[in-house]
Amino acid sequence: MDKKADYVLALKGNQGTLREDVELFAAEQKAKDFKDATVTRDKTVDGDHGRIETRAVTVIHDVAWLQKRHQWPGLKGVVMVDSRRELGGKIEHETRFYITSLSVPASQMGPLVRDHWAVENSLHWVMDMVFRDDECRLRTNHAPANFATLKHIALNLIRRAKSKDSIRLRRKVASWDDHFLASLVTA
């Protein structure tokens, strides 16, 4: 049975010419108000804790040129998210780019991108703060994947602990207290 998984992937600077190509194309199309491309757009405004954030999501559905150049399996769209954050009189602008295998309009893509950042902010932030993931220098063979699996297992065990302490403190206590460590493993 053939299983297919859809994706929404953030484009970052370490991806060679892919991000550059998408950024250049999006800038050209934006300058022309996307008149040469099939797009959908959506705009949301959120206010919370004294901050106002406006997100303009544009999904560019014409990606044959990108598929031809980079050959991404199942590529169906390029997503551009322009965000503007206002907090205490200070205004910040940011543009993020994604590629996707989904053929959905911008109104549906916006929440998917937000979910992507929720994962980024919750899991990856925790992995970096608790396990110092960004400082890990394992780079050869299966070591990075094996070590990542072990760290995820450890994180899941630590999260299950009946404690109101932070995850970082629970990890330290597990290293100091054999009974606490055993309770994590046998719970």
mmCIF file with all atom_site columns, N, CA, C and O in Angstrom, residues 65-110:
data_model
loop_
_atom_site.group_PDB
_atom_site.id
_atom_site.type_symbol
_atom_site.label_atom_id
_atom_site.label_alt_id
_atom_site.label_comp_id
_atom_site.label_asym_id
_atom_site.label_entity_id
_atom_site.label_seq_id
_atom_site.pdbx_PDB_ins_code
_atom_site.Cartn_x
_atom_site.Cartn_y
_atom_site.Cartn_z
_atom_site.occupancy
_atom_site.B_iso_or_equiv
_atom_site.pdbx_formal_charge
_atom_site.auth_seq_id
_atom_site.auth_comp_id
_atom_site.auth_asym_id
_atom_site.auth_atom_id
_atom_site.pdbx_PDB_model_num
ATOM 1   N N  . TRP A 1 65  ? 7.569  25.893 -12.594 1.00 0.00 ? 65  TRP A N  1
ATOM 2   C CA . TRP A 1 65  ? 8.950  26.352 -12.780 1.00 0.00 ? 65  TRP A CA 1
ATOM 3   C C  . TRP A 1 65  ? 9.835  25.897 -11.624 1.00 0.00 ? 65  TRP A C  1
ATOM 4   O O  . TRP A 1 65  ? 10.964 25.480 -11.819 1.00 0.00 ? 65  TRP A O  1
ATOM 5   N N  . LEU A 1 66  ? 9.286  25.961 -10.398 1.00 0.00 ? 66  LEU A N  1
ATOM 6   C CA . LEU A 1 66  ? 10.051 25.574 -9.212  1.00 0.00 ? 66  LEU A CA 1
ATOM 7   C C  . LEU A 1 66  ? 10.218 24.058 -9.166  1.00 0.00 ? 66  LEU A C  1
ATOM 8   O O  . LEU A 1 66  ? 11.291 23.550 -8.833  1.00 0.00 ? 66  LEU A O  1
ATOM 9   N N  . GLN A 1 67  ? 9.165  23.354 -9.516  1.00 0.00 ? 67  GLN A N  1
ATOM 10  C CA . GLN A 1 67  ? 9.214  21.890 -9.544  1.00 0.00 ? 67  GLN A CA 1
ATOM 11  C C  . GLN A 1 67  ? 10.249 21.421 -10.569 1.00 0.00 ? 67  GLN A C  1
ATOM 12  O O  . GLN A 1 67  ? 11.026 20.506 -10.300 1.00 0.00 ? 67  GLN A O  1
ATOM 13  N N  . LYS A 1 68  ? 10.272 22.068 -11.717 1.00 0.00 ? 68  LYS A N  1
ATOM 14  C CA . LYS A 1 68  ? 11.228 21.700 -12.762 1.00 0.00 ? 68  LYS A CA 1
ATOM 15  C C  . LYS A 1 68  ? 12.661 21.924 -12.295 1.00 0.00 ? 68  LYS A C  1
ATOM 16  O O  . LYS A 1 68  ? 13.553 21.116 -12.530 1.00 0.00 ? 68  LYS A O  1
ATOM 17  N N  . ARG A 1 69  ? 12.881 23.027 -11.604 1.00 0.00 ? 69  ARG A N  1
ATOM 18  C CA . ARG A 1 69  ? 14.231 23.395 -11.163 1.00 0.00 ? 69  ARG A CA 1
ATOM 19  C C  . ARG A 1 69  ? 14.708 22.592 -9.944  1.00 0.00 ? 69  ARG A C  1
ATOM 20  O O  . ARG A 1 69  ? 15.876 22.251 -9.845  1.00 0.00 ? 69  ARG A O  1
ATOM 21  N N  . HIS A 1 70  ? 13.810 22.304 -9.003  1.00 0.00 ? 70  HIS A N  1
ATOM 22  C CA . HIS A 1 70  ? 14.230 21.671 -7.735  1.00 0.00 ? 70  HIS A CA 1
ATOM 23  C C  . HIS A 1 70  ? 13.672 20.265 -7.518  1.00 0.00 ? 70  HIS A C  1
ATOM 24  O O  . HIS A 1 70  ? 14.095 19.588 -6.587  1.00 0.00 ? 70  HIS A O  1
ATOM 25  N N  . GLN A 1 71  ? 12.687 19.859 -8.283  1.00 0.00 ? 71  GLN A N  1
ATOM 26  C CA . GLN A 1 71  ? 12.148 18.502 -8.254  1.00 0.00 ? 71  GLN A CA 1
ATOM 27  C C  . GLN A 1 71  ? 11.706 18.029 -6.870  1.00 0.00 ? 71  GLN A C  1
ATOM 28  O O  . GLN A 1 71  ? 12.083 16.952 -6.406  1.00 0.00 ? 71  GLN A O  1
ATOM 29  N N  . TRP A 1 72  ? 10.890 18.842 -6.210  1.00 0.00 ? 72  TRP A N  1
ATOM 30  C CA . TRP A 1 72  ? 10.332 18.449 -4.918  1.00 0.00 ? 72  TRP A CA 1
ATOM 31  C C  . TRP A 1 72  ? 9.136  17.537 -5.156  1.00 0.00 ? 72  TRP A C  1
ATOM 32  O O  . TRP A 1 72  ? 8.209  17.905 -5.871  1.00 0.00 ? 72  TRP A O  1
ATOM 33  N N  . PRO A 1 73  ? 9.112  16.369 -4.536  1.00 0.00 ? 73  PRO A N  1
ATOM 34  C CA . PRO A 1 73  ? 7.984  15.457 -4.734  1.00 0.00 ? 73  PRO A CA 1
ATOM 35  C C  . PRO A 1 73  ? 6.666  16.076 -4.272  1.00 0.00 ? 73  PRO A C  1
ATOM 36  O O  . PRO A 1 73  ? 6.576  16.591 -3.163  1.00 0.00 ? 73  PRO A O  1
ATOM 37  N N  . GLY A 1 74  ? 5.680  16.040 -5.139  1.00 0.00 ? 74  GLY A N  1
ATOM 38  C CA . GLY A 1 74  ? 4.332  16.489 -4.767  1.00 0.00 ? 74  GLY A CA 1
ATOM 39  C C  . GLY A 1 74  ? 4.159  17.982 -4.589  1.00 0.00 ? 74  GLY A C  1
ATOM 40  O O  . GLY A 1 74  ? 3.130  18.421 -4.078  1.00 0.00 ? 74  GLY A O  1
ATOM 41  N N  . LEU A 1 75  ? 5.110  18.789 -5.002  1.00 0.00 ? 75  LEU A N  1
ATOM 42  C CA . LEU A 1 75  ? 5.037  20.242 -4.788  1.00 0.00 ? 75  LEU A CA 1
ATOM 43  C C  . LEU A 1 75  ? 3.816  20.835 -5.485  1.00 0.00 ? 75  LEU A C  1
ATOM 44  O O  . LEU A 1 75  ? 3.607  20.634 -6.665  1.00 0.00 ? 75  LEU A O  1
ATOM 45  N N  . LYS A 1 76  ? 3.003  21.574 -4.704  1.00 0.00 ? 76  LYS A N  1
ATOM 46  C CA . LYS A 1 76  ? 1.796  22.177 -5.259  1.00 0.00 ? 76  LYS A CA 1
ATOM 47  C C  . LYS A 1 76  ? 1.724  23.687 -5.036  1.00 0.00 ? 76  LYS A C  1
ATOM 48  O O  . LYS A 1 76  ? 0.926  24.365 -5.677  1.00 0.00 ? 76  LYS A O  1
ATOM 49  N N  . GLY A 1 77  ? 2.515  24.218 -4.117  1.00 0.00 ? 77  GLY A N  1
ATOM 50  C CA . GLY A 1 77  ? 2.400  25.643 -3.852  1.00 0.00 ? 77  GLY A CA 1
ATOM 51  C C  . GLY A 1 77  ? 3.553  26.214 -3.066  1.00 0.00 ? 77  GLY A C  1
ATOM 52  O O  . GLY A 1 77  ? 4.306  25.492 -2.415  1.00 0.00 ? 77  GLY A O  1
ATOM 53  N N  . VAL A 1 78  ? 3.658  27.532 -3.180  1.00 0.00 ? 78  VAL A N  1
ATOM 54  C CA . VAL A 1 78  ? 4.604  28.312 -2.389  1.00 0.00 ? 78  VAL A CA 1
ATOM 55  C C  . VAL A 1 78  ? 3.764  29.228 -1.502  1.00 0.00 ? 78  VAL A C  1
ATOM 56  O O  . VAL A 1 78  ? 2.792  29.821 -1.959  1.00 0.00 ? 78  VAL A O  1
ATOM 57  N N  . VAL A 1 79  ? 4.141  29.309 -0.248  1.00 0.00 ? 79  VAL A N  1
ATOM 58  C CA . VAL A 1 79  ? 3.397  30.122 0.706   1.00 0.00 ? 79  VAL A CA 1
ATOM 59  C C  . VAL A 1 79  ? 4.294  31.253 1.185   1.00 0.00 ? 79  VAL A C  1
ATOM 60  O O  . VAL A 1 79  ? 5.450  31.028 1.549   1.00 0.00 ? 79  VAL A O  1
ATOM 61  N N  . MET A 1 80  ? 3.735  32.455 1.187   1.00 0.00 ? 80  MET A N  1
ATOM 62  C CA . MET A 1 80  ? 4.448  33.621 1.700   1.00 0.00 ? 80  MET A CA 1
ATOM 63  C C  . MET A 1 80  ? 3.605  34.195 2.837   1.00 0.00 ? 80  MET A C  1
ATOM 64  O O  . MET A 1 80  ? 2.409  34.446 2.659   1.00 0.00 ? 80  MET A O  1
ATOM 65  N N  . VAL A 1 81  ? 4.224  34.374 3.982   1.00 0.00 ? 81  VAL A N  1
ATOM 66  C CA . VAL A 1 81  ? 3.536  34.956 5.127   1.00 0.00 ? 81  VAL A CA 1
ATOM 67  C C  . VAL A 1 81  ? 4.256  36.244 5.499   1.00 0.00 ? 81  VAL A C  1
ATOM 68  O O  . VAL A 1 81  ? 5.413  36.224 5.920   1.00 0.00 ? 81  VAL A O  1
ATOM 69  N N  . ASP A 1 82  ? 3.562  37.358 5.304   1.00 0.00 ? 82  ASP A N  1
ATOM 70  C CA . ASP A 1 82  ? 4.076  38.660 5.724   1.00 0.00 ? 82  ASP A CA 1
ATOM 71  C C  . ASP A 1 82  ? 3.438  38.968 7.067   1.00 0.00 ? 82  ASP A C  1
ATOM 72  O O  . ASP A 1 82  ? 2.213  39.048 7.181   1.00 0.00 ? 82  ASP A O  1
ATOM 73  N N  . SER A 1 83  ? 4.267  39.104 8.110   1.00 0.00 ? 83  SER A N  1
ATOM 74  C CA . SER A 1 83  ? 3.706  39.453 9.408   1.00 0.00 ? 83  SER A CA 1
ATOM 75  C C  . SER A 1 83  ? 4.221  40.801 9.875   1.00 0.00 ? 83  SER A C  1
ATOM 76  O O  . SER A 1 83  ? 5.350  41.182 9.594   1.00 0.00 ? 83  SER A O  1
ATOM 77  N N  . ARG A 1 84  ? 3.341  41.457 10.568  1.00 0.00 ? 84  ARG A N  1
ATOM 78  C CA . ARG A 1 84  ? 3.645  42.782 11.130  1.00 0.00 ? 84  ARG A CA 1
ATOM 79  C C  . ARG A 1 84  ? 3.206  42.751 12.584  1.00 0.00 ? 84  ARG A C  1
ATOM 80  O O  . ARG A 1 84  ? 2.043  42.483 12.886  1.00 0.00 ? 84  ARG A O  1
ATOM 81  N N  . ARG A 1 85  ? 4.165  42.964 13.502  1.00 0.00 ? 85  ARG A N  1
ATOM 82  C CA . ARG A 1 85  ? 3.896  42.951 14.933  1.00 0.00 ? 85  ARG A CA 1
ATOM 83  C C  . ARG A 1 85  ? 4.070  44.347 15.506  1.00 0.00 ? 85  ARG A C  1
ATOM 84  O O  . ARG A 1 85  ? 5.100  44.978 15.290  1.00 0.00 ? 85  ARG A O  1
ATOM 85  N N  . GLU A 1 86  ? 3.053  44.783 16.234  1.00 0.00 ? 86  GLU A N  1
ATOM 86  C CA . GLU A 1 86  ? 3.111  46.073 16.919  1.00 0.00 ? 86  GLU A CA 1
ATOM 87  C C  . GLU A 1 86  ? 3.085  45.799 18.414  1.00 0.00 ? 86  GLU A C  1
ATOM 88  O O  . GLU A 1 86  ? 2.175  45.139 18.906  1.00 0.00 ? 86  GLU A O  1
ATOM 89  N N  . LEU A 1 87  ? 4.081  46.326 19.116  1.00 0.00 ? 87  LEU A N  1
ATOM 90  C CA . LEU A 1 87  ? 4.141  46.160 20.562  1.00 0.00 ? 87  LEU A CA 1
ATOM 91  C C  . LEU A 1 87  ? 4.817  47.379 21.162  1.00 0.00 ? 87  LEU A C  1
ATOM 92  O O  . LEU A 1 87  ? 5.980  47.665 20.846  1.00 0.00 ? 87  LEU A O  1
ATOM 93  N N  . GLY A 1 88  ? 4.087  48.082 21.988  1.00 0.00 ? 88  GLY A N  1
ATOM 94  C CA . GLY A 1 88  ? 4.642  49.243 22.674  1.00 0.00 ? 88  GLY A CA 1
ATOM 95  C C  . GLY A 1 88  ? 5.208  50.298 21.736  1.00 0.00 ? 88  GLY A C  1
ATOM 96  O O  . GLY A 1 88  ? 6.267  50.844 22.002  1.00 0.00 ? 88  GLY A O  1
ATOM 97  N N  . GLY A 1 89  ? 4.539  50.573 20.647  1.00 0.00 ? 89  GLY A N  1
ATOM 98  C CA . GLY A 1 89  ? 4.996  51.586 19.707  1.00 0.00 ? 89  GLY A CA 1
ATOM 99  C C  . GLY A 1 89  ? 6.072  51.102 18.747  1.00 0.00 ? 89  GLY A C  1
ATOM 100 O O  . GLY A 1 89  ? 6.460  51.811 17.825  1.00 0.00 ? 89  GLY A O  1
ATOM 101 N N  . LYS A 1 90  ? 6.562  49.891 18.943  1.00 0.00 ? 90  LYS A N  1
ATOM 102 C CA . LYS A 1 90  ? 7.585  49.337 18.057  1.00 0.00 ? 90  LYS A CA 1
ATOM 103 C C  . LYS A 1 90  ? 6.901  48.428 17.031  1.00 0.00 ? 90  LYS A C  1
ATOM 104 O O  . LYS A 1 90  ? 6.037  47.622 17.377  1.00 0.00 ? 90  LYS A O  1
ATOM 105 N N  . ILE A 1 91  ? 7.317  48.552 15.774  1.00 0.00 ? 91  ILE A N  1
ATOM 106 C CA . ILE A 1 91  ? 6.737  47.739 14.698  1.00 0.00 ? 91  ILE A CA 1
ATOM 107 C C  . ILE A 1 91  ? 7.823  46.868 14.081  1.00 0.00 ? 91  ILE A C  1
ATOM 108 O O  . ILE A 1 91  ? 8.893  47.367 13.724  1.00 0.00 ? 91  ILE A O  1
ATOM 109 N N  . GLU A 1 92  ? 7.548  45.571 13.986  1.00 0.00 ? 92  GLU A N  1
ATOM 110 C CA . GLU A 1 92  ? 8.477  44.619 13.369  1.00 0.00 ? 92  GLU A CA 1
ATOM 111 C C  . GLU A 1 92  ? 7.799  43.981 12.167  1.00 0.00 ? 92  GLU A C  1
ATOM 112 O O  . GLU A 1 92  ? 6.621  43.619 12.236  1.00 0.00 ? 92  GLU A O  1
ATOM 113 N N  . HIS A 1 93  ? 8.556  43.826 11.084  1.00 0.00 ? 93  HIS A N  1
ATOM 114 C CA . HIS A 1 93  ? 8.066  43.158 9.878   1.00 0.00 ? 93  HIS A CA 1
ATOM 115 C C  . HIS A 1 93  ? 8.900  41.906 9.644   1.00 0.00 ? 93  HIS A C  1
ATOM 116 O O  . HIS A 1 93  ? 10.105 41.914 9.880   1.00 0.00 ? 93  HIS A O  1
ATOM 117 N N  . GLU A 1 94  ? 8.251  40.859 9.175   1.00 0.00 ? 94  GLU A N  1
ATOM 118 C CA . GLU A 1 94  ? 8.961  39.626 8.846   1.00 0.00 ? 94  GLU A CA 1
ATOM 119 C C  . GLU A 1 94  ? 8.223  38.935 7.706   1.00 0.00 ? 94  GLU A C  1
ATOM 120 O O  . GLU A 1 94  ? 6.992  38.929 7.664   1.00 0.00 ? 94  GLU A O  1
ATOM 121 N N  . THR A 1 95  ? 8.974  38.365 6.775   1.00 0.00 ? 95  THR A N  1
ATOM 122 C CA . THR A 1 95  ? 8.385  37.556 5.705   1.00 0.00 ? 95  THR A CA 1
ATOM 123 C C  . THR A 1 95  ? 8.993  36.168 5.783   1.00 0.00 ? 95  THR A C  1
ATOM 124 O O  . THR A 1 95  ? 10.208 36.017 5.832   1.00 0.00 ? 95  THR A O  1
ATOM 125 N N  . ARG A 1 96  ? 8.112  35.165 5.831   1.00 0.00 ? 96  ARG A N  1
ATOM 126 C CA . ARG A 1 96  ? 8.543  33.769 5.875   1.00 0.00 ? 96  ARG A CA 1
ATOM 127 C C  . ARG A 1 96  ? 8.004  33.058 4.642   1.00 0.00 ? 96  ARG A C  1
ATOM 128 O O  . ARG A 1 96  ? 6.924  33.388 4.147   1.00 0.00 ? 96  ARG A O  1
ATOM 129 N N  . PHE A 1 97  ? 8.741  32.068 4.175   1.00 0.00 ? 97  PHE A N  1
ATOM 130 C CA . PHE A 1 97  ? 8.351  31.314 2.988   1.00 0.00 ? 97  PHE A CA 1
ATOM 131 C C  . PHE A 1 97  ? 8.271  29.832 3.312   1.00 0.00 ? 97  PHE A C  1
ATOM 132 O O  . PHE A 1 97  ? 9.044  29.317 4.125   1.00 0.00 ? 97  PHE A O  1
ATOM 133 N N  . TYR A 1 98  ? 7.347  29.160 2.646   1.00 0.00 ? 98  TYR A N  1
ATOM 134 C CA . TYR A 1 98  ? 7.133  27.728 2.822   1.00 0.00 ? 98  TYR A CA 1
ATOM 135 C C  . TYR A 1 98  ? 6.869  27.114 1.452   1.00 0.00 ? 98  TYR A C  1
ATOM 136 O O  . TYR A 1 98  ? 6.427  27.801 0.524   1.00 0.00 ? 98  TYR A O  1
ATOM 137 N N  . ILE A 1 99  ? 7.101  25.815 1.347   1.00 0.00 ? 99  ILE A N  1
ATOM 138 C CA . ILE A 1 99  ? 6.635  25.057 0.195   1.00 0.00 ? 99  ILE A CA 1
ATOM 139 C C  . ILE A 1 99  ? 5.653  24.029 0.731   1.00 0.00 ? 99  ILE A C  1
ATOM 140 O O  . ILE A 1 99  ? 5.733  23.621 1.893   1.00 0.00 ? 99  ILE A O  1
ATOM 141 N N  . THR A 1 100 ? 4.719  23.615 -0.129  1.00 0.00 ? 100 THR A N  1
ATOM 142 C CA . THR A 1 100 ? 3.696  22.684 0.333   1.00 0.00 ? 100 THR A CA 1
ATOM 143 C C  . THR A 1 100 ? 3.255  21.737 -0.772  1.00 0.00 ? 100 THR A C  1
ATOM 144 O O  . THR A 1 100 ? 3.315  22.076 -1.958  1.00 0.00 ? 100 THR A O  1
ATOM 145 N N  . SER A 1 101 ? 2.793  20.576 -0.348  1.00 0.00 ? 101 SER A N  1
ATOM 146 C CA . SER A 1 101 ? 2.214  19.598 -1.266  1.00 0.00 ? 101 SER A CA 1
ATOM 147 C C  . SER A 1 101 ? 0.693  19.715 -1.285  1.00 0.00 ? 101 SER A C  1
ATOM 148 O O  . SER A 1 101 ? 0.026  18.974 -1.991  1.00 0.00 ? 101 SER A O  1
ATOM 149 N N  . LEU A 1 102 ? 0.171  20.647 -0.518  1.00 0.00 ? 102 LEU A N  1
ATOM 150 C CA . LEU A 1 102 ? -1.282 20.820 -0.424  1.00 0.00 ? 102 LEU A CA 1
ATOM 151 C C  . LEU A 1 102 ? -1.786 21.817 -1.457  1.00 0.00 ? 102 LEU A C  1
ATOM 152 O O  . LEU A 1 102 ? -1.129 22.819 -1.725  1.00 0.00 ? 102 LEU A O  1
ATOM 153 N N  . SER A 1 103 ? -2.971 21.551 -1.990  1.00 0.00 ? 103 SER A N  1
ATOM 154 C CA . SER A 1 103 ? -3.636 22.494 -2.893  1.00 0.00 ? 103 SER A CA 1
ATOM 155 C C  . SER A 1 103 ? -4.802 23.116 -2.139  1.00 0.00 ? 103 SER A C  1
ATOM 156 O O  . SER A 1 103 ? -5.961 22.780 -2.365  1.00 0.00 ? 103 SER A O  1
ATOM 157 N N  . VAL A 1 104 ? -4.473 23.991 -1.216  1.00 0.00 ? 104 VAL A N  1
ATOM 158 C CA . VAL A 1 104 ? -5.520 24.630 -0.411  1.00 0.00 ? 104 VAL A CA 1
ATOM 159 C C  . VAL A 1 104 ? -5.381 26.141 -0.513  1.00 0.00 ? 104 VAL A C  1
ATOM 160 O O  . VAL A 1 104 ? -4.288 26.661 -0.757  1.00 0.00 ? 104 VAL A O  1
ATOM 161 N N  . PRO A 1 105 ? -6.474 26.847 -0.310  1.00 0.00 ? 105 PRO A N  1
ATOM 162 C CA . PRO A 1 105 ? -6.407 28.314 -0.368  1.00 0.00 ? 105 PRO A CA 1
ATOM 163 C C  . PRO A 1 105 ? -5.709 28.889 0.864   1.00 0.00 ? 105 PRO A C  1
ATOM 164 O O  . PRO A 1 105 ? -5.535 28.210 1.885   1.00 0.00 ? 105 PRO A O  1
ATOM 165 N N  . ALA A 1 106 ? -5.355 30.147 0.751   1.00 0.00 ? 106 ALA A N  1
ATOM 166 C CA . ALA A 1 106 ? -4.625 30.834 1.824   1.00 0.00 ? 106 ALA A CA 1
ATOM 167 C C  . ALA A 1 106 ? -5.384 30.815 3.145   1.00 0.00 ? 106 ALA A C  1
ATOM 168 O O  . ALA A 1 106 ? -4.776 30.731 4.213   1.00 0.00 ? 106 ALA A O  1
ATOM 169 N N  . SER A 1 107 ? -6.717 30.858 3.096   1.00 0.00 ? 107 SER A N  1
ATOM 170 C CA . SER A 1 107 ? -7.504 30.857 4.337   1.00 0.00 ? 107 SER A CA 1
ATOM 171 C C  . SER A 1 107 ? -7.319 29.560 5.127   1.00 0.00 ? 107 SER A C  1
ATOM 172 O O  . SER A 1 107 ? -7.428 29.554 6.350   1.00 0.00 ? 107 SER A O  1
ATOM 173 N N  . GLN A 1 108 ? -7.016 28.466 4.444   1.00 0.00 ? 108 GLN A N  1
ATOM 174 C CA . GLN A 1 108 ? -6.742 27.200 5.126   1.00 0.00 ? 108 GLN A CA 1
ATOM 175 C C  . GLN A 1 108 ? -5.256 27.031 5.420   1.00 0.00 ? 108 GLN A C  1
ATOM 176 O O  . GLN A 1 108 ? -4.876 26.351 6.363   1.00 0.00 ? 108 GLN A O  1
ATOM 177 N N  . MET A 1 109 ? -4.414 27.646 4.592   1.00 0.00 ? 109 MET A N  1
ATOM 178 C CA . MET A 1 109 ? -2.965 27.503 4.772   1.00 0.00 ? 109 MET A CA 1
ATOM 179 C C  . MET A 1 109 ? -2.485 28.268 6.004   1.00 0.00 ? 109 MET A C  1
ATOM 180 O O  . MET A 1 109 ? -1.577 27.803 6.703   1.00 0.00 ? 109 MET A O  1
ATOM 181 N N  . GLY A 1 110 ? -3.073 29.426 6.279   1.00 0.00 ? 110 GLY A N  1
ATOM 182 C CA . GLY A 1 110 ? -2.649 30.230 7.433   1.00 0.00 ? 110 GLY A CA 1
ATOM 183 C C  . GLY A 1 110 ? -2.627 29.436 8.726   1.00 0.00 ? 110 GLY A C  1
ATOM 184 O O  . GLY A 1 110 ? -1.608 29.406 9.432   1.00 0.00 ? 110 GLY A O  1
#
